[in-house]
Coordinates of C-alpha atoms and ligand atoms in Angstrom, one line a residue:
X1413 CA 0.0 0.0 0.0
X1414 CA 1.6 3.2 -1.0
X1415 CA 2.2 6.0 1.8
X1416 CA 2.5 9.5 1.3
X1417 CA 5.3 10.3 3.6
X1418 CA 6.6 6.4 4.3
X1419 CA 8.5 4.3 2.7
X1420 CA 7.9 1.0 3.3
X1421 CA 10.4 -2.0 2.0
X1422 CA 9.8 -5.8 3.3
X1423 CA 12.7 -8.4 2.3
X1424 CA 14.3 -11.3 4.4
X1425 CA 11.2 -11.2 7.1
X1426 CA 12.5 -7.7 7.9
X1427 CA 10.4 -4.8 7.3
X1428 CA 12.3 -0.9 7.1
X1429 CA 9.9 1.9 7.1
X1430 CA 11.4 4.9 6.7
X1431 CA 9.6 8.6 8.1
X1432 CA 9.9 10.5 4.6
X1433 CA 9.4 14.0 5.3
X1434 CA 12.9 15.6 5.1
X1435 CA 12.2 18.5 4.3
X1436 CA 10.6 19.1 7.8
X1437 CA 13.4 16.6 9.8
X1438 CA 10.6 13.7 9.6
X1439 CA 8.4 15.7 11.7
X1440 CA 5.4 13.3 13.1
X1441 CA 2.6 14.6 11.3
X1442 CA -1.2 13.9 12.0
X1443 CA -1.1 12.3 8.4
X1444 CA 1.9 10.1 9.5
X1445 CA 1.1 9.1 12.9
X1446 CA -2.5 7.6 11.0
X1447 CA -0.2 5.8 8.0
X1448 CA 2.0 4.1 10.7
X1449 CA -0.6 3.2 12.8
X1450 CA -1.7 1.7 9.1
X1451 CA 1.3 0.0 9.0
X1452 CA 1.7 -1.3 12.1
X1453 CA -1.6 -2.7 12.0
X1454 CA -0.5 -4.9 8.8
X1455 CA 2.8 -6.3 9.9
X1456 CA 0.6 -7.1 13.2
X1457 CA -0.8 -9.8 11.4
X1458 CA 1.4 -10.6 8.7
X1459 CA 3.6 -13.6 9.7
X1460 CA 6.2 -12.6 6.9
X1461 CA 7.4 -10.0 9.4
X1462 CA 9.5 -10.7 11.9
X1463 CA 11.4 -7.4 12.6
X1464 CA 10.5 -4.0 11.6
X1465 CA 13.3 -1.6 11.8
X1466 CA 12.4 2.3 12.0
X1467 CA 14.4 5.0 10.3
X1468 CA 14.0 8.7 8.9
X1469 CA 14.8 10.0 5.3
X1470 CA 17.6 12.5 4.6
X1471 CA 20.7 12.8 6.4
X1472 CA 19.4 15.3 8.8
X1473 CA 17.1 13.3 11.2
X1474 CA 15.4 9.9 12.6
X1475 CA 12.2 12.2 13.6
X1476 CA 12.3 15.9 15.2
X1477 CA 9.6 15.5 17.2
X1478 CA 6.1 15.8 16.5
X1479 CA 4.3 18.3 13.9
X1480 CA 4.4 21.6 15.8
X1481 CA 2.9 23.4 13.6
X1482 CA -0.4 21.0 13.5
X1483 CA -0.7 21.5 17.6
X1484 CA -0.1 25.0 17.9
X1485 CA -3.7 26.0 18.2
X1486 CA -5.3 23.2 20.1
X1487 CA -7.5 23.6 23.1
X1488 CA -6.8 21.3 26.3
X1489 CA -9.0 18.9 25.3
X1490 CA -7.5 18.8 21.6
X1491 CA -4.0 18.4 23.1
X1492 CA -4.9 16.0 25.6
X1493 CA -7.0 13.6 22.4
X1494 CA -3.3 14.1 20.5
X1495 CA -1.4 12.9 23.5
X1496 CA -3.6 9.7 24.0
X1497 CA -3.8 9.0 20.3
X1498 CA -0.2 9.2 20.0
X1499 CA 0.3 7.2 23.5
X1500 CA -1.6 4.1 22.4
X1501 CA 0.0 4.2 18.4
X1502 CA 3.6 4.0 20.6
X1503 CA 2.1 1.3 23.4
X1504 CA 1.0 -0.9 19.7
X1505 CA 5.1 -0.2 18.9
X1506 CA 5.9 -1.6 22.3
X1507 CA 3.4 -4.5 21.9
X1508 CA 3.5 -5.3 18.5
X1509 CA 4.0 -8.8 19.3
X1510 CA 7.5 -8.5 17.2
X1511 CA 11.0 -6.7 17.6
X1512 CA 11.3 -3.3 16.4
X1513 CA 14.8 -1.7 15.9
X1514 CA 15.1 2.4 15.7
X1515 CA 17.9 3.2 13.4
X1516 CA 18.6 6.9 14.4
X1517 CA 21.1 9.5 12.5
X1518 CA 20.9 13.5 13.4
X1519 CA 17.9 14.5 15.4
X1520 CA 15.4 11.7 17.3
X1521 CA 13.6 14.9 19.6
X1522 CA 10.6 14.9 21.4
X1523 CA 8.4 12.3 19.7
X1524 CA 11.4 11.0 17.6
X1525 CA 12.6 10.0 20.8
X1526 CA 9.7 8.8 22.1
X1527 CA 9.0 6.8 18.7
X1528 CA 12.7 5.0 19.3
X1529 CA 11.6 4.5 23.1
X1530 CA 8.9 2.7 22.0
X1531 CA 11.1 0.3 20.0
X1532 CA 12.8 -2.6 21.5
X1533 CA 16.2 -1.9 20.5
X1534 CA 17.8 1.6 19.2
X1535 CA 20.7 1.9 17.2
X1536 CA 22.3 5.3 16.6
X1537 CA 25.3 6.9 13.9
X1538 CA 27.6 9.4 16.1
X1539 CA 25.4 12.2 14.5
X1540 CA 22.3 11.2 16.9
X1541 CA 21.3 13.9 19.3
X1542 CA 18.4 12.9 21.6
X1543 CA 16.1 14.7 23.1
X1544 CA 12.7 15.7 25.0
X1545 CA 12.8 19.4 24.4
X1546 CA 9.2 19.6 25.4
X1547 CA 9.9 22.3 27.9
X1548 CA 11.4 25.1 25.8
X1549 CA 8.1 24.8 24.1
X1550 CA 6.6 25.5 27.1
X1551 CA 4.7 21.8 27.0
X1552 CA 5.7 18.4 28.2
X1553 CA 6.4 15.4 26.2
X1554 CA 3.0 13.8 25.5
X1555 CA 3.8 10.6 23.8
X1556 CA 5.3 8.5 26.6
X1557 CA 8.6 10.0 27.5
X1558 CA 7.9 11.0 31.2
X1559 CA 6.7 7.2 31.6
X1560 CA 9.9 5.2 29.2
X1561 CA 12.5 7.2 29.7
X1562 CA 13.0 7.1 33.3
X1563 CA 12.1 3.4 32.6
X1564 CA 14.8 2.8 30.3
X1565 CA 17.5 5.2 32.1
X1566 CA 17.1 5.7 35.0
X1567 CA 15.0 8.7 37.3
X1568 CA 18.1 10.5 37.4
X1569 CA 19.1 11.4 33.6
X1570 CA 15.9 11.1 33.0
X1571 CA 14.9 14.1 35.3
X1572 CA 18.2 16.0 33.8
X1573 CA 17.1 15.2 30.1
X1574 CA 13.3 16.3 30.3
X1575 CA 14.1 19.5 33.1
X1576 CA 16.9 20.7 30.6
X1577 CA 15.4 20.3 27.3
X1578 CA 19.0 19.7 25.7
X1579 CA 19.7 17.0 23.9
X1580 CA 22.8 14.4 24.5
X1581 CA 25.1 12.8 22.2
X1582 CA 25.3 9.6 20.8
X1583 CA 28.2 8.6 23.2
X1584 CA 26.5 10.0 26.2
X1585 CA 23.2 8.0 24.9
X1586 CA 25.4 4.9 25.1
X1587 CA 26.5 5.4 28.0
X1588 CA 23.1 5.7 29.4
X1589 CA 21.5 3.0 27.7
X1590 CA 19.5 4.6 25.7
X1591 CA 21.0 3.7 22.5
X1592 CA 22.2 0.0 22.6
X1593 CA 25.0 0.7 19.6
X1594 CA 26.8 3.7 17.8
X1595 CA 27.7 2.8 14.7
X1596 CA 29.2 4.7 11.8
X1597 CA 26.6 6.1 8.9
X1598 CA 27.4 3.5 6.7
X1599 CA 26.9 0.7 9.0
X1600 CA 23.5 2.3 10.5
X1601 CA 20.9 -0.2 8.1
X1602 CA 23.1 -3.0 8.1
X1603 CA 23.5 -3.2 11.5
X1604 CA 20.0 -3.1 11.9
X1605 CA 19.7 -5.8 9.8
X1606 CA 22.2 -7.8 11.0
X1607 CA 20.8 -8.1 14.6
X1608 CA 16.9 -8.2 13.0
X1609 CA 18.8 -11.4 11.1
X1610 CA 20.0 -12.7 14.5
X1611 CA 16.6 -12.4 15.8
X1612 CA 15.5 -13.5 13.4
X1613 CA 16.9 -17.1 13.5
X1614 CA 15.4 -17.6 16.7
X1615 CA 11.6 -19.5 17.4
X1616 CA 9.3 -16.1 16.7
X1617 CA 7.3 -17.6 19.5
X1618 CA 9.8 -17.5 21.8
X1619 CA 11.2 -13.9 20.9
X1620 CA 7.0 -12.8 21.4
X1621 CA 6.7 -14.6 24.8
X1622 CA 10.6 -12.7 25.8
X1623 CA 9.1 -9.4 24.5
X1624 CA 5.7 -9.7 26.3
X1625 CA 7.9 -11.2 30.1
X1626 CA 9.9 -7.9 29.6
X1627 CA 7.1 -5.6 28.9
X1628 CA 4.3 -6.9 31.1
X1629 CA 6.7 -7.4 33.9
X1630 CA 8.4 -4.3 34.2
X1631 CA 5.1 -2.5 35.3
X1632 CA 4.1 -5.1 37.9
X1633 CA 5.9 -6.7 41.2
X1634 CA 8.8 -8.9 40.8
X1635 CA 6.3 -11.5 42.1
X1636 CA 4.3 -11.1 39.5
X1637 CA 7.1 -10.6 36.8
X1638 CA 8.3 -14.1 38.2
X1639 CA 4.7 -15.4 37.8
X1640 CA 4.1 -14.0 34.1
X1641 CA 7.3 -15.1 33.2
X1642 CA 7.0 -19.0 34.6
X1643 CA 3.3 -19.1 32.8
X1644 CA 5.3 -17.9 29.5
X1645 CA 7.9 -20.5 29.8
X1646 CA 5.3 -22.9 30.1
X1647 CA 3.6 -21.9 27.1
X1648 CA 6.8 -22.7 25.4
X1649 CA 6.6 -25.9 25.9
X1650 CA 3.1 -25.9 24.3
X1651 CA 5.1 -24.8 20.9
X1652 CA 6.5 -27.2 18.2
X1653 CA 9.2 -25.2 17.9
X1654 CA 10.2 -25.8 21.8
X1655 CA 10.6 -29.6 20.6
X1656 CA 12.6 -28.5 17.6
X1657 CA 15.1 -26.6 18.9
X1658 CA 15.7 -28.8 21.6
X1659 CA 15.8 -31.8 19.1
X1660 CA 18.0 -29.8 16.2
X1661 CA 20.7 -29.2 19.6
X1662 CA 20.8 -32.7 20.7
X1663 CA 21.2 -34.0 16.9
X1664 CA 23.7 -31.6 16.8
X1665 CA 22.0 -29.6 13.3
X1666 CA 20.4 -25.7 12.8
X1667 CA 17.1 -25.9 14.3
X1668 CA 13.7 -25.2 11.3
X1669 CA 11.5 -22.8 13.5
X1670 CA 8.0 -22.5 11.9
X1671 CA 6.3 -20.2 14.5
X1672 CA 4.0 -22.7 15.4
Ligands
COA740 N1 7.7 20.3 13.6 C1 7.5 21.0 12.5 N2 8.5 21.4 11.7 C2 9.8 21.1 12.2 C3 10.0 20.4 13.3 C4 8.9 20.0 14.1 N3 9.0 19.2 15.2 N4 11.3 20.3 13.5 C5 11.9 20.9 12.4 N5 11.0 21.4 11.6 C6 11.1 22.1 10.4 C7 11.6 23.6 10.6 O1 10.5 24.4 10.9 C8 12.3 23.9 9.3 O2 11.2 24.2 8.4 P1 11.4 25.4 7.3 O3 12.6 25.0 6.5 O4 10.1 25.4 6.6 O5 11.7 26.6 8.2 C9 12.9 22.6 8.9 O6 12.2 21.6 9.6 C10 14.4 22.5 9.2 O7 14.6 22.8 10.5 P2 15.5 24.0 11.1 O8 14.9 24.4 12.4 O9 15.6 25.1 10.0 O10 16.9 23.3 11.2 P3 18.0 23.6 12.3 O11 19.2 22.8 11.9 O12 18.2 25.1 12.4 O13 17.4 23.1 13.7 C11 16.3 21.5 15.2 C12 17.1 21.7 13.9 C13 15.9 20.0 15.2 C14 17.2 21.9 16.4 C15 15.1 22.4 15.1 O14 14.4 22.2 13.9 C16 14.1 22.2 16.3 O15 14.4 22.6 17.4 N6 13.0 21.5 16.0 C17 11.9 21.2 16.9 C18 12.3 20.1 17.9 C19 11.3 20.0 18.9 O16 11.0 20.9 19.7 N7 10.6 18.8 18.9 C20 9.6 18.5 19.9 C21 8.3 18.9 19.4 S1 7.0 18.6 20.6

């Protein structure tokens, strides 16, 4: 289905959708936001996906943020329907069922960042500079970020990074965890698709159950993290593929996951 500012390629299991408004650094758009929810909606159910890696077009930015020009004039009640529509489009990222992989050059700013929060995994070129610059707008970030970030990093940064407004460096975003590799330009998709390969290669049913043990279980008790995840590693024995990749290590062979 053709998008009017994505760019959507599927090969190897791997879909790469790419933000494709360059001209305004990617900005999130009410128009975009409604094609990836589009998006997401079909590689939901399409079993031909396995990964979907994010990116933005030009060499400028991942995503700026979202459209300020479309929110300027909202009432309250307008802005607080754009923050909840935007919340549960990034909650469907987090809970697609499958990994998603943010592949971030130049800016990833307010809901950029929140966008790449939402994935499972970010990978950033030195030229990333992350931010929630929410606050020099006089706003906060609406699309998750008070909620991830401190989630992901820690209260501390997290406090400094939304307070400040400024954005930090790639290196800095290492070293906080909130990008898992810096990479150079070049190496930006493939390395994306290297680790959506590795993942790739592994029983889809299993990576879904890992993905849901994480998710779920960070916003409950350790109890009942521990509970959810012994009910999901009992599931796993309920798959065909749990007998396969035991059977493919004993016989000493690759194991043929089917999802099943
Ligand atoms: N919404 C709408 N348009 C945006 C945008 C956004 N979030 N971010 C950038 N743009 C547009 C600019 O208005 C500009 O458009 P123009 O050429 O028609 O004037 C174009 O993208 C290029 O941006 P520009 O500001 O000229 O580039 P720069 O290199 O001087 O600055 C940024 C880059 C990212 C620092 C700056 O664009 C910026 O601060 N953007 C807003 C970031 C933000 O606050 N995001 C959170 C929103 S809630």
């Amino acid at each position: 289905m053709p998008y009017e500012n994505l760019l959507v390629e599927a090969s190897e299991s791997i879909a790469l959708v790419t933000i494709n408004r360059p001209k305004v650094l990617n900005a999130l758009s009410a128009k975009t936001l409604e094609e990836l929810e589009a998006c997401f909606r079909e590689f939901q159910h399409d079993p031909n996906v396995r990964v979907v890696i994010l990116t933005g077009a030009g060499d400028r930015a991942f995503v700026a943020g979202a459209d300020i020009n479309e929110f300027a004039d909202y009432s309250p009640l307008q802005a607080r329907e754009f923050s909840l529509r935007g919340q549960a489009f990034f909650h469907k990222v987090e809970n697609l069922g499958k990994p998603t992989i943010a592949a971030i050059h130049g800016f990833a700013l307010g809901g950029g960042c929140e966008l790449a929060l939402s994935c499972s995994i970010r990978i950033a070129t030195q030229s990333a500079r992350l931010g929630l610059p929410e606050v020099k707008l006089g706003i906060i970030p609406g699309y998750g970020g008070t909620q991830r970030l401190p989630r992901l990093i820690g209260k501390g940064m997290a406090l400094q990074m939304i307070l400040s407004g400024e954005p930090i460096s790639a290196e800095e975003a290492l070293r906080w965890g909130l990008v898992n590799q810096v990479v150079p330009p070049e190496q930006l998709l493939p390395a994306a698709k290297d680790l959506a390969k590795k993942i790739i290669a592994n029983a889809p049913l299993a990576v879904q159950y890992c993905l849901e043990a994480i998710h779920q279980g960070l916003n409950v008790s350790l109890e009942q993290g521990l509970l959810l995840e012994s009910a999901l590693f009992g599931m796993a024995f309920a798959t065909e593929d749990m007998r396969e990749g035991i059977k493919s290590f004993l016989g000493k062979r690759s194991p043929q996951f089917t999802g099943r």
